[in-house]
Structures are given as C-alpha cells and as structure tokens.
Coordinates of C-alpha atoms and ligand atoms in Angstrom, one line a residue:
M18 CA -130.1 40.4 -106.5
R19 CA -127.8 40.6 -103.6
I20 CA -124.7 42.3 -105.2
I21 CA -121.2 43.7 -104.6
V22 CA -120.2 47.3 -106.1
L23 CA -115.9 46.8 -105.9
G24 CA -114.4 50.4 -106.0
G25 CA -118.7 51.2 -105.1
D26 CA -117.6 55.1 -103.2
G27 CA -115.9 56.3 -106.7
F28 CA -117.4 58.6 -110.0
C29 CA -118.8 55.9 -111.5
G30 CA -118.9 53.5 -108.3
W31 CA -121.1 55.5 -106.2
P32 CA -124.2 56.3 -109.0
T33 CA -123.9 53.3 -110.2
S34 CA -125.0 52.2 -106.3
L35 CA -127.2 54.1 -106.0
H36 CA -128.9 53.8 -109.0
L37 CA -128.8 49.5 -108.2
S38 CA -129.8 50.6 -105.3
A39 CA -132.9 52.3 -106.1
N40 CA -133.7 49.7 -108.8
G41 CA -134.6 47.0 -106.0
H42 CA -131.6 45.8 -106.1
H43 CA -129.8 44.6 -102.3
V44 CA -126.7 46.3 -103.2
T45 CA -123.3 46.0 -100.4
I46 CA -120.3 48.4 -101.3
V47 CA -116.2 47.5 -100.5
D48 CA -113.6 50.0 -100.7
N49 CA -110.9 50.4 -98.9
L50 CA -111.1 55.0 -99.8
V51 CA -107.4 54.8 -101.9
R52 CA -109.4 57.6 -104.2
R53 CA -109.7 59.9 -100.9
R54 CA -106.3 60.3 -100.3
T55 CA -104.9 59.6 -103.2
D56 CA -107.3 63.4 -103.0
T57 CA -104.9 63.7 -99.8
E58 CA -101.4 63.3 -101.7
L59 CA -102.4 65.7 -104.9
G60 CA -103.3 68.5 -102.6
A61 CA -106.8 68.7 -105.4
S62 CA -110.0 66.9 -104.0
S63 CA -112.7 66.9 -106.2
L64 CA -114.7 69.8 -107.0
T65 CA -118.5 69.1 -105.9
P66 CA -118.0 68.8 -101.2
I67 CA -118.0 64.9 -101.6
R68 CA -119.3 63.8 -97.9
P69 CA -117.4 60.9 -95.4
I70 CA -119.2 57.2 -96.8
E71 CA -120.7 57.0 -93.6
E72 CA -122.6 60.5 -94.4
R73 CA -123.5 59.1 -97.9
L74 CA -125.5 56.1 -96.9
T75 CA -127.0 57.3 -93.7
A76 CA -128.0 60.4 -96.7
W77 CA -129.7 57.2 -99.0
R78 CA -131.2 55.5 -96.1
E79 CA -133.5 58.5 -96.1
T80 CA -134.0 59.1 -98.7
R81 CA -134.5 56.6 -100.0
N82 CA -135.7 53.5 -97.5
S83 CA -133.5 51.6 -98.7
P84 CA -130.5 50.3 -96.9
I85 CA -126.5 50.0 -98.5
D86 CA -124.6 48.1 -96.8
F87 CA -120.6 49.3 -96.7
V88 CA -117.6 46.3 -96.3
E89 CA -113.8 48.8 -95.7
L90 CA -111.4 46.3 -97.8
D91 CA -108.2 46.5 -99.5
V92 CA -109.8 45.0 -103.1
A93 CA -105.6 44.0 -104.3
K94 CA -104.9 43.1 -100.8
D95 CA -107.1 41.8 -98.2
Y96 CA -107.7 38.5 -100.0
D97 CA -109.5 36.4 -97.1
A98 CA -111.7 39.0 -96.1
L99 CA -112.7 39.2 -100.2
E100 CA -113.5 35.1 -99.9
E101 CA -115.3 35.6 -96.4
L102 CA -117.4 38.4 -97.4
F103 CA -118.8 36.6 -101.2
R104 CA -119.0 33.4 -99.2
E105 CA -122.1 35.5 -96.9
V106 CA -123.0 37.8 -99.5
R107 CA -123.7 34.9 -102.4
P108 CA -123.3 37.9 -104.9
E109 CA -125.2 37.2 -107.8
A110 CA -123.7 40.1 -109.5
I111 CA -120.1 41.7 -108.5
V112 CA -119.0 45.0 -110.3
H113 CA -115.4 45.1 -110.2
F114 CA -114.4 49.4 -110.1
A115 CA -111.6 48.6 -108.0
E116 CA -108.6 50.0 -109.5
Q117 CA -106.7 52.7 -109.9
R118 CA -107.4 54.6 -112.8
A119 CA -106.2 57.1 -114.4
A120 CA -104.0 57.4 -117.2
P121 CA -101.2 60.5 -115.4
Y122 CA -101.1 59.7 -112.3
S123 CA -99.6 56.1 -113.2
M124 CA -96.9 58.1 -115.5
K125 CA -96.1 60.3 -112.2
S126 CA -93.0 58.3 -110.9
P127 CA -92.1 54.8 -110.5
R128 CA -94.1 54.4 -107.4
H129 CA -96.3 55.4 -109.2
K130 CA -96.2 52.8 -112.1
R131 CA -95.3 49.9 -110.0
Y132 CA -99.0 50.8 -107.1
T133 CA -100.7 50.8 -110.8
V134 CA -100.1 47.6 -111.9
D135 CA -99.8 46.1 -108.6
N136 CA -103.4 46.8 -107.8
N137 CA -105.3 46.7 -110.7
V138 CA -104.2 43.5 -111.3
N139 CA -104.3 41.8 -107.4
A140 CA -107.4 43.7 -107.5
T141 CA -108.4 41.5 -110.2
N142 CA -106.9 38.5 -109.7
A143 CA -108.6 38.0 -106.1
V144 CA -111.8 38.8 -107.4
L145 CA -111.6 35.8 -109.9
C146 CA -109.8 33.7 -107.3
A147 CA -112.1 34.1 -105.1
M148 CA -115.1 33.4 -106.7
V149 CA -113.7 30.8 -108.6
E150 CA -113.8 29.8 -104.5
A151 CA -116.4 30.9 -102.6
A152 CA -119.4 32.2 -105.7
P153 CA -119.1 30.3 -108.9
D154 CA -121.6 31.5 -110.1
A155 CA -121.7 35.0 -110.1
H156 CA -121.9 37.1 -112.6
L157 CA -118.9 39.5 -112.3
V158 CA -118.8 43.3 -114.1
H159 CA -115.7 45.0 -115.2
L160 CA -115.2 48.8 -115.5
G161 CA -112.4 48.1 -118.7
T162 CA -111.5 50.6 -120.4
M163 CA -111.8 52.1 -124.2
G164 CA -107.2 52.5 -124.1
V165 CA -107.5 49.0 -124.7
Y166 CA -107.7 48.9 -128.2
G167 CA -105.2 51.1 -128.7
Y168 CA -105.9 54.9 -130.7
G169 CA -104.8 55.5 -134.9
K170 CA -103.8 51.8 -136.5
T171 CA -106.7 50.3 -137.8
K172 CA -107.3 53.5 -140.4
G173 CA -111.8 54.2 -140.2
M174 CA -111.8 50.5 -139.6
T175 CA -113.8 49.7 -137.4
I176 CA -113.7 48.3 -133.6
P177 CA -115.4 45.6 -133.4
E178 CA -116.1 44.5 -129.7
G179 CA -113.4 42.5 -128.0
Y180 CA -112.9 39.8 -130.6
I181 CA -111.3 39.8 -134.3
D182 CA -111.3 36.9 -137.2
A183 CA -108.3 36.6 -137.5
T184 CA -105.9 34.0 -140.0
L185 CA -102.6 33.0 -138.0
R186 CA -99.0 32.0 -140.3
S187 CA -96.8 30.1 -139.4
G188 CA -94.4 26.7 -140.6
G189 CA -96.2 27.1 -144.2
V190 CA -99.9 26.1 -142.4
S191 CA -102.2 29.5 -141.7
A192 CA -105.5 28.8 -139.0
D193 CA -108.7 31.0 -139.0
V194 CA -109.3 32.1 -135.5
E195 CA -111.1 34.7 -133.3
I196 CA -108.9 36.1 -131.3
L197 CA -109.1 39.4 -128.4
Y198 CA -108.5 42.4 -130.4
P199 CA -105.0 43.2 -130.6
A200 CA -104.0 45.2 -127.5
D201 CA -102.1 48.2 -127.8
P202 CA -102.2 50.4 -124.1
G203 CA -100.8 54.3 -123.7
S204 CA -99.9 55.0 -120.5
I205 CA -99.6 52.2 -117.4
Y206 CA -103.0 52.0 -116.3
H207 CA -104.1 51.1 -120.3
M208 CA -101.7 48.6 -119.4
T209 CA -103.8 47.6 -116.7
K210 CA -106.5 46.9 -118.7
T211 CA -105.4 44.3 -121.0
L212 CA -103.9 42.4 -118.5
D213 CA -107.7 42.4 -116.8
Q214 CA -107.7 41.0 -120.5
L215 CA -105.9 37.8 -120.4
L216 CA -106.9 37.3 -116.6
F217 CA -110.9 37.1 -118.4
Y218 CA -110.1 35.6 -120.9
Y219 CA -108.1 32.4 -118.4
Y220 CA -110.6 32.1 -115.2
A221 CA -113.7 32.3 -118.1
K222 CA -111.8 29.1 -120.1
N223 CA -111.4 26.9 -117.2
D224 CA -113.2 28.4 -114.2
G225 CA -116.5 29.2 -116.0
L226 CA -116.8 32.1 -114.2
K227 CA -119.4 34.3 -115.7
I228 CA -117.5 38.1 -117.0
T229 CA -118.3 40.7 -118.7
D230 CA -115.8 43.3 -119.8
L231 CA -117.4 46.3 -120.9
H232 CA -114.3 48.7 -122.1
Q233 CA -115.5 52.3 -120.9
G234 CA -115.9 54.8 -123.0
I235 CA -114.4 58.4 -121.0
V236 CA -116.8 59.5 -118.9
W237 CA -118.2 63.1 -118.1
G238 CA -121.4 64.6 -116.1
T239 CA -121.0 63.9 -112.8
A240 CA -124.6 64.3 -112.0
T241 CA -127.4 61.8 -112.3
P242 CA -131.4 61.0 -111.2
E243 CA -130.2 59.6 -107.1
T244 CA -127.5 62.2 -106.7
D245 CA -129.5 65.2 -107.7
L246 CA -131.7 63.5 -104.9
D247 CA -130.4 65.5 -101.8
E248 CA -126.9 67.0 -101.7
R249 CA -125.4 64.7 -99.5
L250 CA -125.2 61.8 -102.3
I251 CA -123.0 64.6 -104.4
N252 CA -121.0 62.9 -106.8
R253 CA -117.3 63.8 -107.4
F254 CA -116.0 66.2 -109.5
D255 CA -112.2 65.5 -110.5
Y256 CA -110.1 68.5 -112.6
D257 CA -107.2 68.9 -111.9
G258 CA -104.7 67.4 -114.0
D259 CA -104.1 63.9 -113.2
Y260 CA -107.8 62.4 -112.0
G261 CA -109.5 64.9 -114.1
T262 CA -110.5 63.7 -117.9
V263 CA -110.9 65.9 -121.0
L264 CA -114.7 66.9 -121.0
N265 CA -116.1 67.5 -117.8
R266 CA -111.9 69.4 -117.9
F267 CA -112.7 72.0 -120.3
L268 CA -116.4 72.0 -119.0
M269 CA -114.6 73.5 -115.9
Q270 CA -112.2 75.3 -117.2
A271 CA -115.0 77.6 -118.4
A272 CA -117.4 77.7 -116.0
I273 CA -114.2 79.7 -113.9
G274 CA -112.4 81.1 -117.6
H275 CA -109.4 79.2 -117.7
P276 CA -108.0 78.6 -120.9
L277 CA -109.1 75.4 -122.2
T278 CA -106.3 73.3 -121.8
V279 CA -106.5 71.2 -125.3
H280 CA -102.9 68.7 -125.9
G281 CA -100.8 69.6 -128.8
S282 CA -103.4 69.8 -131.9
G283 CA -105.8 68.0 -130.2
G284 CA -106.5 66.0 -132.8
Q285 CA -106.9 63.1 -131.3
T286 CA -110.5 61.5 -131.0
R287 CA -111.8 58.6 -128.3
A288 CA -114.7 57.8 -127.0
F289 CA -117.7 59.6 -124.8
I290 CA -120.2 58.4 -122.1
H291 CA -122.4 60.5 -120.3
I292 CA -122.7 59.1 -116.1
R293 CA -126.2 58.3 -116.4
D294 CA -126.3 56.3 -119.4
T295 CA -123.0 54.6 -117.4
V296 CA -125.4 53.5 -114.7
R297 CA -127.9 52.0 -116.8
C298 CA -125.1 50.6 -119.2
I299 CA -124.0 48.3 -116.3
H300 CA -127.5 47.8 -114.7
K301 CA -129.0 46.0 -117.9
A302 CA -124.8 44.3 -118.2
A303 CA -125.4 43.6 -114.7
Q304 CA -128.8 41.3 -115.1
T305 CA -127.8 40.1 -118.7
P306 CA -125.1 37.5 -117.8
P307 CA -123.8 35.2 -119.8
K308 CA -123.8 30.9 -119.0
R309 CA -121.5 29.1 -117.6
G310 CA -119.0 28.8 -120.5
D311 CA -119.0 31.1 -122.5
R312 CA -116.3 33.6 -123.5
V313 CA -115.9 36.3 -122.1
R314 CA -118.7 39.4 -123.0
I315 CA -117.1 42.4 -123.8
I316 CA -119.2 45.4 -124.5
N317 CA -117.4 48.5 -126.6
Q318 CA -119.5 51.3 -123.5
M319 CA -119.3 54.0 -125.6
T320 CA -121.8 56.5 -127.4
E321 CA -120.4 59.0 -128.8
T322 CA -116.7 60.2 -130.4
H323 CA -115.3 63.4 -130.5
R324 CA -112.2 65.3 -131.2
V325 CA -110.7 67.4 -128.0
R326 CA -110.1 70.2 -130.7
D327 CA -113.6 69.9 -131.3
L328 CA -114.8 70.2 -128.5
A329 CA -112.5 72.6 -126.7
A330 CA -114.8 75.1 -130.0
M331 CA -117.5 74.3 -129.4
I332 CA -117.5 75.0 -125.5
S333 CA -115.5 78.5 -126.5
G334 CA -117.7 79.4 -128.8
M335 CA -120.8 78.6 -126.2
T336 CA -118.5 79.9 -123.0
G337 CA -116.4 82.5 -124.9
V338 CA -113.5 80.8 -123.0
P339 CA -110.1 81.1 -125.3
V340 CA -108.7 78.0 -126.5
E341 CA -104.5 77.1 -125.3
H342 CA -102.8 74.3 -127.2
Q343 CA -100.8 72.5 -125.3
L344 CA -96.9 70.9 -125.7
N345 CA -98.1 67.4 -124.8
P346 CA -97.1 65.5 -122.0
R347 CA -98.4 62.3 -123.1
K348 CA -96.6 60.4 -126.0
E349 CA -100.5 59.6 -128.6
A350 CA -100.3 60.3 -132.1
P351 CA -101.3 63.7 -132.2
E352 CA -104.3 63.0 -135.0
N353 CA -106.3 59.5 -134.8
D354 CA -109.8 58.6 -136.6
L355 CA -112.2 56.2 -134.4
V356 CA -114.8 54.3 -136.0
V357 CA -116.5 52.3 -133.2
A358 CA -119.1 49.5 -132.3
N359 CA -121.6 50.0 -129.8
D360 CA -124.3 46.9 -131.1
M361 CA -124.2 45.4 -127.6
L362 CA -124.9 48.0 -125.7
L363 CA -127.9 49.1 -128.1
K364 CA -129.0 46.0 -128.2
L365 CA -129.4 45.8 -124.5
G366 CA -131.8 48.7 -124.9
L367 CA -129.8 51.5 -124.0
Q368 CA -131.8 54.8 -125.4
P369 CA -127.7 56.9 -125.7
T370 CA -128.3 60.3 -124.2
R371 CA -125.8 62.8 -126.2
L372 CA -123.3 65.5 -125.7
S373 CA -125.2 68.3 -126.7
D374 CA -125.6 72.4 -125.1
G375 CA -128.2 72.0 -121.7
L376 CA -126.1 68.9 -121.1
M377 CA -122.6 70.8 -121.1
T378 CA -124.5 73.6 -119.8
E379 CA -125.5 72.3 -116.3
V380 CA -121.9 70.6 -115.9
V381 CA -120.4 74.2 -115.9
A382 CA -123.4 74.8 -113.9
I383 CA -122.3 73.0 -111.3
A384 CA -118.6 73.3 -111.9
R385 CA -119.8 77.0 -111.2
R386 CA -121.3 76.7 -107.6
Y387 CA -118.8 75.1 -106.5
A388 CA -115.9 77.6 -108.8
E389 CA -114.2 78.7 -105.1
R390 CA -113.4 75.4 -104.2
C391 CA -111.0 74.5 -107.7
D392 CA -106.8 75.4 -107.4
R393 CA -106.1 76.8 -110.0
S394 CA -101.7 75.4 -109.5
K395 CA -103.7 71.4 -110.0
I396 CA -105.6 72.2 -113.5
V397 CA -102.2 72.1 -116.0
S398 CA -101.8 68.2 -116.3
Q399 CA -97.4 67.6 -115.0
S400 CA -97.8 64.1 -115.6
Q401 CA -94.9 63.2 -119.2
W402 CA -95.0 60.0 -120.2
V403 CA -91.4 59.9 -121.8
R404 CA -88.6 60.1 -119.0
P405 CA -85.9 63.9 -120.8
V406 CA -83.0 61.6 -121.2
A407 CA -79.6 63.0 -119.3
A408 CA -77.3 64.4 -122.0
E409 CA -73.9 61.5 -122.5
Ligands
NAD8 P1 -112.4 56.2 -109.6 O1 -110.9 56.3 -108.8 O2 -113.3 57.4 -108.8 O3 -112.7 54.6 -108.7 C1 -112.5 54.2 -108.0 C2 -113.1 53.3 -106.9 O4 -112.6 52.6 -106.1 C3 -112.6 54.3 -105.9 O5 -113.1 55.1 -105.0 C4 -110.9 53.5 -105.0 O6 -111.0 54.2 -103.3 C5 -111.5 52.4 -104.5 N1 -110.0 51.6 -105.2 C6 -109.5 51.3 -105.8 N2 -108.3 50.3 -106.0 C7 -109.2 49.8 -104.3 C8 -108.8 48.6 -104.3 N3 -107.4 47.9 -103.8 N4 -109.7 47.8 -102.6 C9 -110.6 48.0 -102.8 N5 -111.0 49.4 -104.0 C10 -110.0 50.2 -104.4 O7 -113.0 56.0 -110.3 P2 -113.5 55.8 -111.4 O8 -114.3 57.4 -112.5 O9 -114.5 55.8 -110.9 O10 -113.8 55.1 -112.8 C11 -113.8 53.2 -111.7 C12 -113.7 52.3 -113.0 O11 -114.3 52.8 -114.3 C13 -111.5 52.1 -113.0 O12 -112.1 50.8 -113.0 C14 -112.3 53.0 -114.3 O13 -111.0 52.3 -115.0 C15 -113.0 52.5 -114.8 N6 -112.9 53.4 -116.3 C16 -113.7 54.9 -116.1 C17 -114.3 56.0 -116.7 C18 -114.0 57.8 -116.3 O14 -114.3 57.8 -117.4 N7 -113.8 58.1 -115.5 C19 -113.3 55.5 -118.1 C20 -113.8 54.1 -118.9 C21 -113.6 52.8 -118.1
USQ9 N1 -106.5 66.3 -123.3 C1 -106.7 67.1 -122.9 N2 -106.7 68.1 -122.5 C2 -106.6 68.0 -121.5 C3 -106.8 66.6 -120.5 C4 -106.9 65.8 -121.6 O1 -105.9 67.6 -124.3 O2 -107.1 69.0 -120.3 C5 -106.5 65.6 -123.7 C6 -105.5 63.9 -123.8 O3 -104.4 64.5 -124.3 C7 -105.6 62.6 -124.5 C8 -107.5 62.9 -124.7 O4 -108.3 64.1 -124.0 O5 -105.9 62.3 -126.2 C9 -108.5 61.7 -123.8 O6 -107.3 61.9 -121.5 P1 -108.2 61.8 -121.1 O7 -107.3 62.6 -119.8 O8 -110.1 62.5 -119.9 O9 -108.9 60.3 -120.7 P2 -107.8 59.1 -120.4 O10 -106.9 59.5 -119.9 O11 -107.6 58.1 -122.3 O12 -108.6 58.4 -119.5 C10 -109.8 58.3 -119.0 C11 -110.2 57.7 -117.8 C12 -110.3 56.4 -117.5 C13 -110.1 55.8 -119.2 C14 -110.4 56.0 -120.2 C15 -110.8 55.7 -121.3 O13 -109.0 58.5 -116.7 O14 -110.3 55.9 -116.8 O15 -110.5 54.2 -119.3 O16 -111.0 57.8 -120.0 S1 -110.5 55.8 -123.0 O17 -109.7 56.9 -122.7 O18 -111.5 55.5 -123.9 O19 -109.7 54.3 -123.2

C-alpha cells in the first residue's frame, strides 16, 4: 500500500513508519518537526540520542533498501501543500499522529492551551478536508486516546469500543439510540481528541470517508525490532515532567536512582500498550479499512490496565529505588477502576505483549545506557492543572 504517516518523526510515528516500510508498504512521512523544537523550548531532549530526520532516513535506506520519503510541512497550517501531496501520492492509507500529545504540556499556560487546540483540531480538520478533495477513497487511521472516555464515573462497567446504547428522554418521548460514548476529557490535550471524534463523525456521515479511530492507552517501551537494527534508527525516550509518560518515567527514574514520582495516592488506573504492539495494531488497522459510508470504526488500542501505585511498587521491588508520593499537579480522581473492551484488536489477530520483568528490564537498561543525558531538574512535573485563585 501507499501510506502517508503524518507525524512520522515522533515517538509512535517513527517506529510505525519503519514497521510499515519493513512490511513492504511505500511510506511517506510528513512532519513539521515541531516536537524537536519543543525539546529546545523545554530544555529537555529525548533521553536517547535521536538522529536528524535525514540521517534516520539514510540509515533506513542503507539497512533495508526500502526508501521512506519525507515531506516537511505543517499539517495544521500548510493546507494547499497537504492537498497537493494527497493528490500526488494517492495514498491508500493515511496514519495521523500529527498532534501535540502531552497533557501536562497542554496545561502549562494560556499559550500552550491555545496552541494545543489550534494545532490538533486544525490538523485533523485539514486532513479530513484534504481527503474529501484529493483522497476520498483513502483510509484514515487516527491515533486517539483512551482518555476521551474519562476516568472514574463508570464504577466497574466495561468501557465499550467508542459507542454505547442509550435511551434519550425528552418531552415525554423516548428513543433508543447508539451514541458516541459520552466524552469526559481530563486535560486540554485530551479535550482535543474528543473534538477530533466529532470531526470524524461528521466527515464519515457527510462525505463517506473511511475512518478508524484508535483509542490508544499509554504507550511504554521505546524499541521495536526495526529501531533495534541500527543505532541511527533509535526511537525517542521522553522522561521529562511534560512529555514523559508514567511507566517509562518510573523505569527511567529507577535506572538513575531517582525516587519514583507517584502523583497523589497513585490510585489512578490507566490503560497501557507496548510500542511493539502499537506498530502492529496500526499495521493491522490500516489493512482492514471500513467501507465507504460505514460509521467511524473505533478500536480501543490497549492491552492491559494497571494502577499507578502498583506499577511503582513493582518497579521499586525490582530495583530497590524508593517511591515518593507527590502532591498531584493534575485535577483527576484520586482512585478509579478501569475495565476496557479490546475485542476488536484481538479479533484483528494481535497477540498482546504483556508487562513483564524482562521487558521492563530492557527499558531500564536503555535508560542506564543514556543516563548521562538526563537532566534531573526536568524530572518532576511542574505543570499545574488548576491556577491558584488570587486572594480577595
Ligand atoms: P510525538 O509528539 O512524539 O509525535 C508527534 C509527531 O507529530 C511529532 O514528530 C511532531 O513533530 C508531529 N507534529 C505535531 N503537530 C504537527 C503538525 N501540525 N504538522 C506536522 N507534524 C506535526 O507523539 P507520540 O507519542 O508519537 O504520539 C503520536 C500520536 O499518538 C498523538 O496523536 C497522540 O495523541 C497519540 N497517542 C500517544 C500515546 C503515547 O503514550 N505516546 C498514547 C495514546 C495516544
Ligand atoms: N503519573 C504519576 N507520576 C508521573 C507521571 C504520571 O503518578 O510521574 C500519573 C498521572 O497523574 C496520571 C497517570 O500517571 O494519573 C498517567 O499519566 P501519563 O502522563 O502517563 O499519561 P497521560 O497524561 O494520560 O497521557 C499519555 C500520553 C497521551 C495519551 C494518553 C493515553 O501522553 O498522548 O493520549 O497517555 S490515556 O492515558 O489512556 O488517555
């Protein structure tokens, strides 16, 4: 297939592009490289020494002799170039990662809030708009988030894959309908993903676009079989308080002997998936498009759930590094249960990679190898969800 990967220089996008290319697809990466500039803004780069995109692509060409094309453009802003690219490449699938993806980054200031909404919503709308004009038969595979469902209100009920049966009652009349599961975002970032869902709903209904929205859990790990082929293909490893995600952060903290930064009681339960499964799921999803006119296909892309304090206790037990409970910088339920349906992904044939000592040790070993690149002052998350209220 001809596949365009929007955001293909990022943490999920780079290994996905390699995996798709390794499986014989013709891949074109589109990225404006904003994530690399954000490293500079935050003064915290990837723990692993990621190479410039040109070097990455040369390394892949030399390793596998299957070239990946690269186009630098801003999906949210360079609309004409995006539409032209779709016309030129005639993609059969478009994988869309090109959004600002960190919840703490999205909550840092009014500028960060507005940037996250402008970038994410405009990027998604531009992709859909350009598909209508220039690639109406392509299949859009979007990376959404489990966080659209929210946490804490369902009390043990299984979270379905995107839709739920509901009875609407108004004016003495009731109607049984199937609706998008009610959105309950916990950050500006997560909110943009709930807005994406409505854009998908509209464009599928009005224009018959073929869309799969993958509601992905927290991705952990960093290496895939393809990124392991050559040091120059190494993937990002975010550890800082804005972009680092919980499990990779704990493993990295364990590697350098930093107390494990549990927010509040650590009673938050979240969904997880290993990066190796991310790339496989996307490949499987891309190969099985819905039909034109179908409703948006929503798949919960996660393989297991864990409570934050249990993860910390497990890693502390493995490594002897202590756990440190911190005042929670976020506004989130102190405790929640999470039961998630993931039947569609299993039906697509994914054999889930489960959390194991071996895989966690692999991440700790990678973190140890690059430990001297860590800036310890960037570890604790500083982004506050709630602004202090000025005294009267
Ligand atoms: P990332 O920040 O590492 O990668 C995103 C890439 O998109 C970057 O290379 C960035 O430069 C590019 N980009 C952003 N805005 C762009 C624009 N306007 N035009 C062109 N390129 C743009 O993030 P990631 O961890 O790879 O996440 C990718 C997607 O997967 C995101 O949409 C995110 O919401 C979703 N996701 C990630 C996780 C996770 O744990 N990392 C979990 C669930 C869902
Ligand atoms: N947490 C800690 N200590 C830390 C970091 C996080 O206790 O040092 C807690 C947070 O308070 C939160 C949980 O761990 O309760 C998860 O935080 P996270 O930063 O790992 O994940 P999140 O902010 O939800 O975002 C990440 C990705 C995002 C993706 C989302 C999937 O950055 O792109 O959409 O995971 S999900 O969580 O399923 O919505």
